[in-house]
Coordinates of C-alpha atoms and ligand atoms in Angstrom, one line a residue:
X1452 CA -97.6 -106.4 93.1
X1453 CA -93.8 -106.3 93.0
X1454 CA -93.5 -108.3 95.7
X1455 CA -96.0 -111.0 94.3
X1456 CA -94.2 -111.1 91.5
X1457 CA -90.7 -111.7 93.6
X1458 CA -92.4 -114.6 95.4
X1459 CA -90.9 -117.2 94.0
X1460 CA -92.7 -121.1 94.2
X1461 CA -91.6 -122.3 97.3
X1462 CA -94.3 -124.0 98.9
X1463 CA -92.4 -127.4 99.3
X1464 CA -93.6 -127.7 102.9
X1465 CA -95.3 -130.3 105.7
X1466 CA -98.5 -130.7 106.9
X1467 CA -100.2 -132.3 109.8
X1468 CA -103.9 -132.7 110.6
X1469 CA -104.9 -134.4 114.1
X1470 CA -108.6 -135.0 115.0
X1471 CA -110.0 -136.5 118.1
X1472 CA -106.9 -136.3 120.7
X1473 CA -107.0 -134.8 124.3
X1474 CA -103.5 -133.2 123.3
X1475 CA -104.0 -132.6 119.5
X1476 CA -101.4 -129.7 119.5
X1477 CA -99.1 -131.8 121.2
X1478 CA -99.4 -134.5 118.9
X1479 CA -99.4 -132.2 115.9
X1480 CA -96.0 -131.0 117.4
X1481 CA -94.5 -134.6 117.3
X1482 CA -95.7 -134.7 113.9
X1483 CA -94.3 -131.5 112.7
X1484 CA -91.1 -132.7 114.5
X1485 CA -90.8 -135.9 112.6
X1486 CA -91.4 -133.9 109.3
X1487 CA -89.0 -131.0 109.9
X1488 CA -86.9 -132.1 106.8
X1489 CA -89.5 -130.7 104.8
X1490 CA -89.6 -127.0 105.9
X1491 CA -87.5 -125.1 108.2
X1492 CA -88.2 -121.2 107.6
X1493 CA -91.2 -121.4 110.2
X1494 CA -93.6 -123.7 111.9
X1495 CA -97.2 -123.4 113.3
X1496 CA -100.1 -124.9 114.8
X1497 CA -103.9 -123.7 115.1
X1498 CA -105.8 -126.0 117.5
X1499 CA -109.6 -125.8 118.6
X1500 CA -111.7 -127.0 121.4
X1501 CA -114.8 -126.8 119.6
X1502 CA -115.5 -123.1 120.1
X1503 CA -112.8 -121.4 119.3
X1504 CA -109.6 -121.7 117.3
X1505 CA -105.7 -120.7 118.7
X1506 CA -102.8 -120.4 116.7
X1507 CA -99.0 -120.2 117.6
X1508 CA -96.8 -119.5 114.4
X1509 CA -93.2 -118.1 114.3
X1510 CA -90.2 -118.0 112.4
X1511 CA -87.7 -121.2 113.2
X1512 CA -87.0 -124.8 113.5
X1513 CA -90.3 -126.5 115.4
X1514 CA -87.9 -127.3 118.5
X1515 CA -87.4 -123.8 118.8
X1516 CA -91.0 -122.4 118.0
X1517 CA -92.5 -124.2 120.6
X1518 CA -89.8 -124.5 122.9
X1519 CA -92.0 -122.8 125.7
X1520 CA -94.3 -125.5 126.9
X1521 CA -97.0 -123.2 128.0
X1522 CA -97.6 -122.9 124.7
X1523 CA -99.4 -126.0 124.4
X1524 CA -101.7 -124.7 127.6
X1525 CA -103.0 -122.5 125.1
X1526 CA -103.2 -124.4 121.8
X1527 CA -106.6 -125.8 123.5
X1528 CA -108.6 -128.6 121.8
X1529 CA -109.0 -132.2 120.4
X1530 CA -108.6 -130.9 117.0
X1531 CA -105.0 -129.0 115.4
X1532 CA -103.3 -128.9 112.5
X1533 CA -99.7 -127.6 111.8
X1534 CA -97.0 -126.5 109.2
X1535 CA -93.7 -126.2 108.6
X1536 CA -92.4 -124.0 105.7
X1537 CA -89.5 -124.4 103.4
X1538 CA -86.3 -122.0 103.7
X1539 CA -85.0 -120.3 100.5
X1540 CA -84.0 -116.8 100.1
X1541 CA -85.8 -114.1 99.6
X1542 CA -88.7 -112.7 102.0
X1543 CA -89.5 -115.1 104.5
X1544 CA -92.0 -113.0 106.8
X1545 CA -94.0 -114.3 109.5
X1546 CA -97.4 -113.0 108.1
X1547 CA -96.6 -115.6 105.7
X1548 CA -96.3 -118.2 108.0
X1549 CA -98.9 -121.2 108.6
X1550 CA -101.2 -122.2 109.3
X1551 CA -103.2 -119.0 108.4
X1552 CA -106.6 -118.4 110.2
X1553 CA -109.2 -116.3 109.1
X1554 CA -112.7 -115.7 110.3
X1555 CA -115.2 -116.6 107.6
X1556 CA -119.0 -116.1 107.9
X1557 CA -119.9 -119.3 109.5
X1558 CA -116.7 -119.3 111.6
X1559 CA -113.2 -119.3 111.7
X1560 CA -110.8 -121.7 109.3
X1561 CA -107.4 -122.5 109.6
X1562 CA -105.2 -123.8 106.6
X1563 CA -101.8 -125.7 105.8
X1564 CA -100.8 -126.1 102.7
X1565 CA -97.8 -127.9 100.6
X1566 CA -97.2 -127.2 97.2
X1567 CA -97.9 -124.3 94.5
X1568 CA -100.6 -123.3 92.6
X1569 CA -99.9 -122.3 88.9
X1570 CA -102.8 -120.0 88.3
X1571 CA -102.3 -117.4 91.6
X1572 CA -101.3 -114.7 89.8
X1573 CA -104.2 -114.6 87.8
X1574 CA -106.8 -115.7 90.4
X1575 CA -105.4 -113.1 92.7
X1576 CA -105.3 -110.5 89.8
X1577 CA -109.1 -111.0 89.2
X1578 CA -109.7 -111.2 92.9
X1579 CA -108.4 -108.0 93.9
X1580 CA -110.0 -106.2 90.9
X1581 CA -113.1 -107.8 92.7
X1582 CA -112.1 -105.9 96.0
X1583 CA -110.7 -108.8 98.1
X1584 CA -108.0 -107.8 100.6
X1585 CA -105.1 -110.1 100.7
X1586 CA -103.1 -110.4 104.2
X1587 CA -100.3 -112.3 102.9
X1588 CA -98.4 -113.0 99.8
X1589 CA -99.1 -116.7 99.8
X1590 CA -101.1 -118.7 97.4
X1591 CA -102.8 -120.5 100.1
X1592 CA -104.9 -117.2 101.0
X1593 CA -106.5 -118.0 97.6
X1594 CA -108.2 -120.8 98.8
X1595 CA -109.9 -118.8 101.4
X1596 CA -110.8 -115.8 99.5
X1597 CA -112.5 -118.0 96.8
X1598 CA -114.1 -120.5 99.4
X1599 CA -115.6 -117.3 101.5
X1600 CA -117.2 -116.2 98.2
X1601 CA -119.0 -119.6 97.5
X1602 CA -122.7 -119.6 98.2
X1603 CA -122.5 -123.2 98.9
X1604 CA -123.2 -124.2 102.6
X1605 CA -121.2 -126.9 103.7
X1606 CA -117.4 -126.7 103.7
X1607 CA -116.8 -129.6 101.7
X1608 CA -118.6 -127.9 98.6
X1609 CA -117.5 -124.2 99.3
X1610 CA -113.9 -125.9 99.1
X1611 CA -114.7 -128.3 96.0
X1612 CA -115.8 -124.7 94.0
X1613 CA -112.3 -122.9 95.3
X1614 CA -110.5 -125.8 94.5
X1615 CA -112.1 -126.3 90.9
X1616 CA -110.5 -122.8 89.9
X1617 CA -107.3 -123.5 91.0
X1618 CA -104.5 -125.5 89.2
X1619 CA -101.6 -126.8 90.5
X1620 CA -99.9 -128.7 93.4
X1621 CA -101.6 -129.1 96.7
X1622 CA -101.9 -131.3 99.5
X1623 CA -103.6 -129.3 102.5
X1624 CA -105.5 -129.7 105.8
X1625 CA -108.0 -127.6 106.9
X1626 CA -109.8 -127.1 110.7
X1627 CA -113.0 -125.4 111.5
X1628 CA -114.1 -125.6 114.9
X1629 CA -115.2 -129.4 114.6
X1630 CA -114.2 -130.5 111.4
X1631 CA -110.9 -131.5 109.7
X1632 CA -110.8 -131.5 106.1
X1633 CA -107.6 -133.2 104.2
X1634 CA -107.6 -132.4 100.4
X1635 CA -104.7 -133.5 97.7
X1636 CA -104.8 -132.0 94.2
X1637 CA -106.3 -133.9 91.2
X1638 CA -102.7 -134.8 89.9
X1639 CA -101.7 -135.6 93.5
X1640 CA -98.0 -134.2 93.1
X1641 CA -97.5 -133.9 96.7
X1642 CA -97.7 -136.9 99.0
X1643 CA -100.9 -136.8 102.0
X1644 CA -101.6 -139.9 104.3
X1645 CA -103.9 -141.0 106.7
X1646 CA -103.3 -142.6 109.9
X1647 CA -105.1 -143.6 113.3
X1648 CA -104.2 -144.1 116.7
X1649 CA -107.2 -145.2 119.0
X1650 CA -110.1 -143.1 118.7
X1651 CA -107.7 -140.4 116.9
X1652 CA -106.8 -139.6 113.0
X1653 CA -104.1 -138.1 112.1
X1654 CA -103.6 -136.8 108.2
X1655 CA -99.5 -135.9 107.4
X1656 CA -97.3 -135.5 104.6
X1657 CA -95.3 -138.5 105.2
X1658 CA -96.1 -141.8 107.3
X1659 CA -92.5 -141.1 109.2
X1660 CA -94.5 -138.6 111.0
X1661 CA -97.1 -141.5 112.1
X1662 CA -94.1 -143.4 113.9
X1663 CA -93.4 -140.5 116.2
X1664 CA -96.7 -140.6 117.2
X1665 CA -97.6 -144.0 117.7
X1666 CA -100.4 -144.2 114.8
X1667 CA -100.9 -146.7 112.1
X1668 CA -100.9 -146.0 108.6
X1669 CA -104.2 -146.6 107.1
X1670 CA -103.9 -145.3 103.3
X1671 CA -103.0 -142.2 101.4
X1672 CA -105.6 -139.2 100.3
X1673 CA -106.2 -139.9 96.9
X1674 CA -105.7 -137.5 94.3
X1675 CA -108.3 -135.3 93.6
X1676 CA -109.9 -136.9 97.1
X1677 CA -111.5 -134.3 99.5
X1678 CA -111.7 -136.3 102.7
X1679 CA -114.1 -134.6 105.5
X1680 CA -113.3 -136.1 109.1
X1681 CA -116.5 -135.2 111.2
X1682 CA -118.1 -136.8 114.2
X1683 CA -115.6 -139.5 113.8
X1684 CA -116.5 -140.2 110.5
X1685 CA -114.7 -140.2 107.4
X1686 CA -116.6 -139.0 104.4
X1687 CA -114.8 -138.6 100.8
X1688 CA -115.5 -136.9 97.7
X1689 CA -113.5 -136.1 94.5
X1690 CA -112.5 -133.1 92.7
X1691 CA -113.5 -132.7 89.1
X1692 CA -112.4 -133.3 86.4
X1693 CA -110.6 -136.4 87.2
X1694 CA -106.9 -137.0 86.0
X1695 CA -104.0 -139.1 86.0
X1696 CA -102.1 -139.3 89.0
X1697 CA -98.6 -137.1 88.4
X1698 CA -96.7 -137.6 91.4
X1699 CA -93.5 -135.8 92.0
X1700 CA -90.5 -137.9 91.6
X1701 CA -88.6 -135.7 93.3
X1702 CA -90.1 -136.9 96.4
X1703 CA -88.6 -140.2 95.9
X1704 CA -85.1 -138.9 94.7
X1705 CA -84.5 -136.5 97.5
X1706 CA -87.1 -134.7 99.4
X1707 CA -89.3 -137.2 101.3
X1708 CA -87.6 -139.3 104.5
X1709 CA -86.1 -142.9 103.2
X1710 CA -88.3 -144.0 106.4
X1711 CA -91.7 -142.8 104.9
X1712 CA -94.0 -144.8 102.5
X1713 CA -95.6 -142.6 100.1
X1714 CA -97.0 -143.0 96.7
X1715 CA -97.5 -146.7 97.3
X1716 CA -93.8 -147.7 98.2
X1717 CA -91.6 -147.5 100.9
X1718 CA -89.1 -144.9 100.1
X1719 CA -86.0 -146.5 101.2
X1720 CA -86.7 -149.2 98.8
X1721 CA -87.3 -147.1 95.5
X1722 CA -83.9 -145.0 96.5
X1723 CA -81.6 -148.0 96.9
X1724 CA -82.8 -149.3 93.6
X1725 CA -82.0 -145.9 91.8
X1726 CA -78.0 -146.7 92.9
X1727 CA -78.6 -150.2 92.0
X1728 CA -79.8 -149.1 88.5
X1729 CA -77.2 -146.5 88.5
X1730 CA -74.4 -149.0 89.5
X1731 CA -75.3 -151.1 86.0
X1732 CA -76.0 -147.7 83.7
X1733 CA -72.8 -146.1 85.2
X1734 CA -70.2 -148.5 86.5
X1735 CA -66.7 -146.8 87.6
X1736 CA -63.4 -148.5 88.4
X1737 CA -62.9 -147.2 91.8
X1738 CA -62.0 -148.3 95.3
X1739 CA -64.6 -146.7 97.4
X1740 CA -68.2 -145.7 97.2
X1741 CA -68.8 -142.3 99.3
X1742 CA -71.9 -140.7 99.9
X1743 CA -73.1 -137.3 100.5
X1744 CA -74.8 -137.4 103.5
X1745 CA -77.8 -137.4 104.4
X1746 CA -79.4 -137.0 101.3
X1747 CA -77.8 -139.9 99.2
X1748 CA -76.9 -142.5 101.8
X1749 CA -79.6 -144.9 100.3
X1750 CA -78.9 -144.6 96.9
X1751 CA -75.1 -145.1 97.5
X1752 CA -75.9 -147.5 99.1
X1753 CA -77.6 -149.4 96.7
X1754 CA -74.5 -148.4 94.3
X1755 CA -72.0 -150.1 96.4
X1756 CA -74.1 -153.4 96.5
X1757 CA -74.4 -153.5 92.8
X1758 CA -71.1 -152.7 91.6
X1759 CA -69.3 -154.7 94.6
X1760 CA -67.2 -151.3 95.2
X1761 CA -67.0 -151.0 99.1
X1762 CA -69.2 -148.4 100.8
X1763 CA -67.1 -146.2 103.2
X1764 CA -67.9 -143.0 105.7
X1765 CA -65.5 -140.7 103.8
X1766 CA -67.3 -137.7 104.3
X1767 CA -68.5 -136.1 107.4
X1768 CA -71.4 -133.6 107.8
X1769 CA -72.0 -131.3 110.4
X1770 CA -75.5 -131.3 111.1
X1771 CA -76.0 -128.5 113.0
X1772 CA -76.1 -126.0 110.0
X1773 CA -79.5 -127.3 108.7
X1774 CA -80.8 -126.2 105.7
X1775 CA -81.6 -122.2 107.1
X1776 CA -78.2 -121.0 106.2
X1777 CA -78.8 -118.0 104.2
X1778 CA -77.4 -118.0 100.8
X1779 CA -77.4 -114.6 99.3
X1780 CA -74.9 -115.3 96.8
X1781 CA -72.7 -117.8 95.0
X1782 CA -69.6 -117.1 97.2
X1783 CA -72.3 -117.8 100.3
X1784 CA -73.3 -121.0 98.9
X1785 CA -69.4 -122.0 98.3
X1786 CA -68.9 -121.6 102.0
X1787 CA -71.9 -123.5 102.8
X1788 CA -70.5 -126.5 101.4
X1789 CA -67.0 -125.9 103.5
X1790 CA -69.7 -125.7 106.6
X1791 CA -71.3 -128.7 106.0
X1792 CA -69.0 -131.2 104.7
X1793 CA -65.5 -132.4 105.5
X1794 CA -63.9 -135.4 104.0
X1795 CA -62.0 -138.1 106.3
X1796 CA -58.5 -138.3 105.2
X1797 CA -57.9 -141.8 106.3
X1798 CA -60.5 -142.7 104.0
X1799 CA -60.1 -140.5 101.1
X1800 CA -56.0 -140.6 100.7
X1801 CA -54.4 -142.4 97.7
X1802 CA -57.9 -144.2 96.7
X1803 CA -60.4 -143.7 93.5
X1804 CA -63.6 -142.3 94.6
X1805 CA -66.8 -142.6 93.5
X1806 CA -69.0 -140.2 95.1
X1807 CA -72.8 -140.6 94.8
X1808 CA -75.3 -137.7 95.0
X1809 CA -78.9 -137.6 94.6
X1810 CA -79.0 -134.9 92.3
X1811 CA -77.1 -132.1 90.7
X1812 CA -79.0 -128.8 90.9
X1813 CA -76.3 -125.6 90.4
X1814 CA -73.6 -128.0 90.7
X1815 CA -72.2 -126.0 93.8
X1816 CA -72.3 -129.0 96.4
X1817 CA -70.1 -131.0 93.6
X1818 CA -68.0 -128.7 92.8
X1819 CA -66.4 -127.7 96.1
X1820 CA -66.3 -131.7 97.1
X1821 CA -64.7 -132.7 94.5
X1822 CA -62.1 -130.3 95.3
X1823 CA -62.1 -131.2 99.1
X1824 CA -61.7 -134.9 98.4
X1825 CA -58.6 -134.1 95.8
X1826 CA -57.2 -132.3 98.8
X1827 CA -57.4 -135.1 101.1
X1828 CA -55.3 -136.9 98.6
X1829 CA -58.1 -138.9 96.4
X1830 CA -56.2 -140.5 93.3
X1831 CA -59.2 -140.0 91.1
X1832 CA -62.7 -138.5 91.7
X1833 CA -65.7 -139.9 89.8
X1834 CA -69.1 -139.0 90.4
X1835 CA -72.6 -140.6 89.9
X1836 CA -75.7 -139.0 90.1
X1837 CA -78.9 -141.3 91.5
X1838 CA -81.5 -138.9 89.2
X1839 CA -81.0 -137.7 85.4
X1840 CA -79.6 -133.8 84.8
X1841 CA -82.2 -131.5 85.9
X1842 CA -82.9 -128.9 82.9
X1843 CA -86.4 -127.4 83.7
X1844 CA -87.8 -125.6 86.7
X1845 CA -90.2 -126.7 88.4
X1846 CA -94.0 -125.2 89.0
X1847 CA -95.2 -127.4 92.0
X1848 CA -93.3 -126.7 94.8
X1849 CA -89.7 -128.2 94.3
X1850 CA -87.3 -125.1 95.0
X1851 CA -85.2 -125.2 91.7
X1852 CA -84.0 -122.2 89.9
X1853 CA -84.0 -121.1 86.3
X1854 CA -82.7 -123.2 83.4
X1855 CA -79.6 -120.2 83.4
X1856 CA -78.9 -121.3 86.8
X1857 CA -79.5 -125.0 86.5
X1858 CA -75.7 -126.2 85.9
X1859 CA -77.1 -128.7 83.3
X1860 CA -79.8 -126.1 82.0
X1861 CA -78.0 -125.3 79.5
X1862 CA -74.8 -127.1 79.2
X1863 CA -73.8 -130.7 77.9
X1864 CA -73.1 -133.5 80.6
X1865 CA -69.2 -133.1 79.8
X1866 CA -69.4 -129.5 80.4
X1867 CA -71.0 -130.2 83.8
X1868 CA -68.4 -132.7 84.2
X1869 CA -65.8 -130.3 84.0
X1870 CA -67.7 -127.6 86.0
X1871 CA -67.5 -129.6 89.0
X1872 CA -63.7 -131.0 88.0
X1873 CA -64.8 -134.3 88.1
X1874 CA -62.7 -137.5 86.4
X1875 CA -66.0 -138.9 85.1
X1876 CA -69.4 -137.7 85.3
X1877 CA -72.6 -140.0 85.2
X1878 CA -76.3 -139.5 85.5
X1879 CA -79.1 -142.1 86.0
X1880 CA -81.5 -142.3 82.6
X1881 CA -84.8 -141.2 83.0
X1882 CA -85.4 -144.7 81.5
X1883 CA -83.5 -146.3 84.5
X1884 CA -85.4 -144.0 87.2
X1885 CA -88.8 -145.2 86.2
X1886 CA -87.4 -148.7 85.9
X1887 CA -86.9 -148.7 89.5
X1888 CA -90.4 -148.1 90.5
X1889 CA -92.8 -150.8 90.1
X1890 CA -95.6 -148.6 88.7
X1891 CA -93.0 -146.2 87.3
X1892 CA -94.4 -145.7 83.8
X1893 CA -97.7 -145.0 85.2
X1894 CA -98.4 -141.5 87.0
X1895 CA -95.4 -139.7 87.8
X1896 CA -94.0 -136.0 87.1
X1897 CA -90.8 -136.0 85.5
X1898 CA -90.9 -132.3 84.2
X1899 CA -87.8 -131.3 85.5
X1900 CA -85.7 -133.7 83.6
X1901 CA -88.0 -134.0 80.2
X1902 CA -90.0 -130.7 80.2
X1903 CA -93.2 -132.8 79.8
X1904 CA -95.2 -130.2 82.2
X1905 CA -98.7 -131.7 83.3
X1906 CA -100.1 -128.3 83.6
X1907 CA -98.1 -125.3 81.9
X1908 CA -98.3 -122.7 84.3
X1909 CA -99.9 -118.9 83.4
X1910 CA -96.5 -117.3 83.1
X1911 CA -94.3 -120.3 82.1
X1912 CA -93.5 -118.7 78.4
X1913 CA -93.0 -115.3 79.3
X1914 CA -90.8 -115.9 82.4
X1915 CA -88.8 -118.7 81.1
X1916 CA -89.4 -118.2 77.4
X1917 CA -89.3 -122.2 77.5
X1918 CA -91.2 -124.1 74.8
X1919 CA -92.7 -126.9 76.4
X1920 CA -95.4 -129.4 75.1
X1921 CA -98.8 -129.2 77.2
X1922 CA -99.9 -132.7 78.5
X1923 CA -102.6 -133.0 80.2
Ligands
5GP3308 P1 -76.2 -128.0 94.1 O1 -75.2 -127.8 94.9 O2 -75.8 -129.2 93.0 O3 -76.7 -126.9 93.8 O4 -77.4 -128.8 94.7 C1 -77.5 -130.4 95.3 C2 -77.5 -130.6 96.4 O5 -78.5 -130.1 96.9 C3 -77.5 -132.1 96.5 O6 -76.5 -132.6 97.7 C4 -79.1 -132.5 96.9 O7 -79.1 -133.4 98.0 C5 -79.5 -131.0 97.4 N1 -81.1 -130.7 97.0 C6 -81.6 -131.4 95.6 N2 -83.1 -130.8 95.8 C7 -83.1 -129.7 96.7 C8 -84.0 -128.9 96.7 O8 -84.9 -128.6 96.6 N3 -83.7 -128.1 97.9 C9 -82.6 -128.5 98.6 N4 -82.2 -127.5 99.5 N5 -81.4 -129.1 98.1 C10 -81.8 -129.7 97.4
MG3309 MG1 -77.4 -133.5 99.2

C-alpha cells in the first residue's frame, strides 16, 4: 500500500485506437508518434486479429520502443490500440506500461487510459478487501476489475457499470477481439477525438494524430459518451449522471499541440489569443519579445502582434533532451534548464527583453532564464505569462506538485518576481484567459488557478490541507 500511496497522479498520456485497417498496429504507431508530446516514459500497442490479442510495450520513446520493424509482424490484425505514458520521477515500472491486457471470462481485453481517477484508493482498497489481486499500481486496472465483476453480458453495459463507480478524469480506448470502445468521462476533462480514413475509424487524444495517418476528423467523443465500434457501425450511449463539461484549460495553455483541434477549437488560435490578451493586460516597455520554445512560441507571437514589439528568436532549445530527463532534486532541475536552453547573444545584448512563457510551475525555468539573459547582456528582463498563477494541485492528470512546491502556491506575485529575478512580472488574469476562448465561460476546469474543483478527491483535504469548495 505504501507504494500505491506514493504513486502520484500522472496519467497525462496519449491514447489511440484503430479499427478496421489491414495494418492497424502500424497506423497506431504513426498516431503515437504524432502524440509523443503527451508522454515520453513508455509506449505500447495491443492488436487483435479477431481471434487473439498481441501486445508490445516498453519504456522509452515511440521510435525506440518500435525500432525493430519485425515487431509489427507480430502485432497482427485490423484492430489496435496504443498508449504513450507521461514521464515523471518516481516509480516508472514496465509493469505499469499500457495498454494493459487481461483475460476476462469472455475473452481478452486491452485498455489504454489518459487521465486520473480521484477515488481510486477507496475503490482499490474495497476491491482488494473482497479478494481482487492487482498486478499493477495504475488506476486503470481498477476499471478492469470492476468490469470483470459486472453481471451484465455485453461490454458496454459492463463498462458502464464499472465507470459509474469511478470518479475523475479519463479518456480511454478499450479493445476486445472484435470491438473498439472509446470513452470520455462525464466532465470531459481530457480530449478524445474520432477520425475516419476510408473504411477505418481512428480514435486519438488529439487531432494531430489524424493528420499524420491521413484520417479526417469527424467529431469529438462527447463528455460521458461510450462509443462502441463493431461490425463497422457506431453505437453510442452515455454514462449517468450527466454533468456539465469541465474540459482542462491547461490543454489549451500548454499540453496539446497547436496544430490540434480539441474542445471545439484550434489550439493555435486560442493560444495566440492568450498572448494577445496578455499584451493588453500586461504591457511592457521593451525592444523584443522572446518565447521559451516550443511551448510558448504561439502565445509569444500573439503578444508580439498586439504589443507591436518585434518577435525575435533569442533562445535556442536543444531538442534532443526531450522531457525524459530524470529530475530527482532541484539541482538537477536547474541543470536541465542549462542543458535545454541557450540565448543568442547577438539578439539579446543591450536589449530590453520580454520573455513570454506559457506557465510557471516551480519557477525553475524562468529563474534560470533571466540569469542567462542577463549574462548574455540583456539590459532589462520582463516576464509575461500566458496563464494565471498556478496555486492549487491538479487531481485530474496534470503533473503539478503540492502548493508548497508551486512557486505561486503561497507567495505573492512580487515574491515570485523576486524569486525569478525579473525586472517585472505579469500574469494573464483568469478572466482574460477565459475571454480568449469563444465559449470560455462554459465548461472549463480552472481548479489549478482558483481551487474550484469539479470533483473533490477522496484524499484532498488530508493530503494537502486545503479548504476547497465543492462544485458539482
Ligand atoms: P517551472 O520551471 O516553472 O517549474 O515550469 C514551467 C515550465 O514547464 C514552462 O516552460 C512550461 O512550458 C512547462 N510546463 C508547464 N506545465 C507542465 C507540465 O505539466 N509538465 C511539464 N513537463 N512541463 C510543464
Ligand atoms: Mg515551456
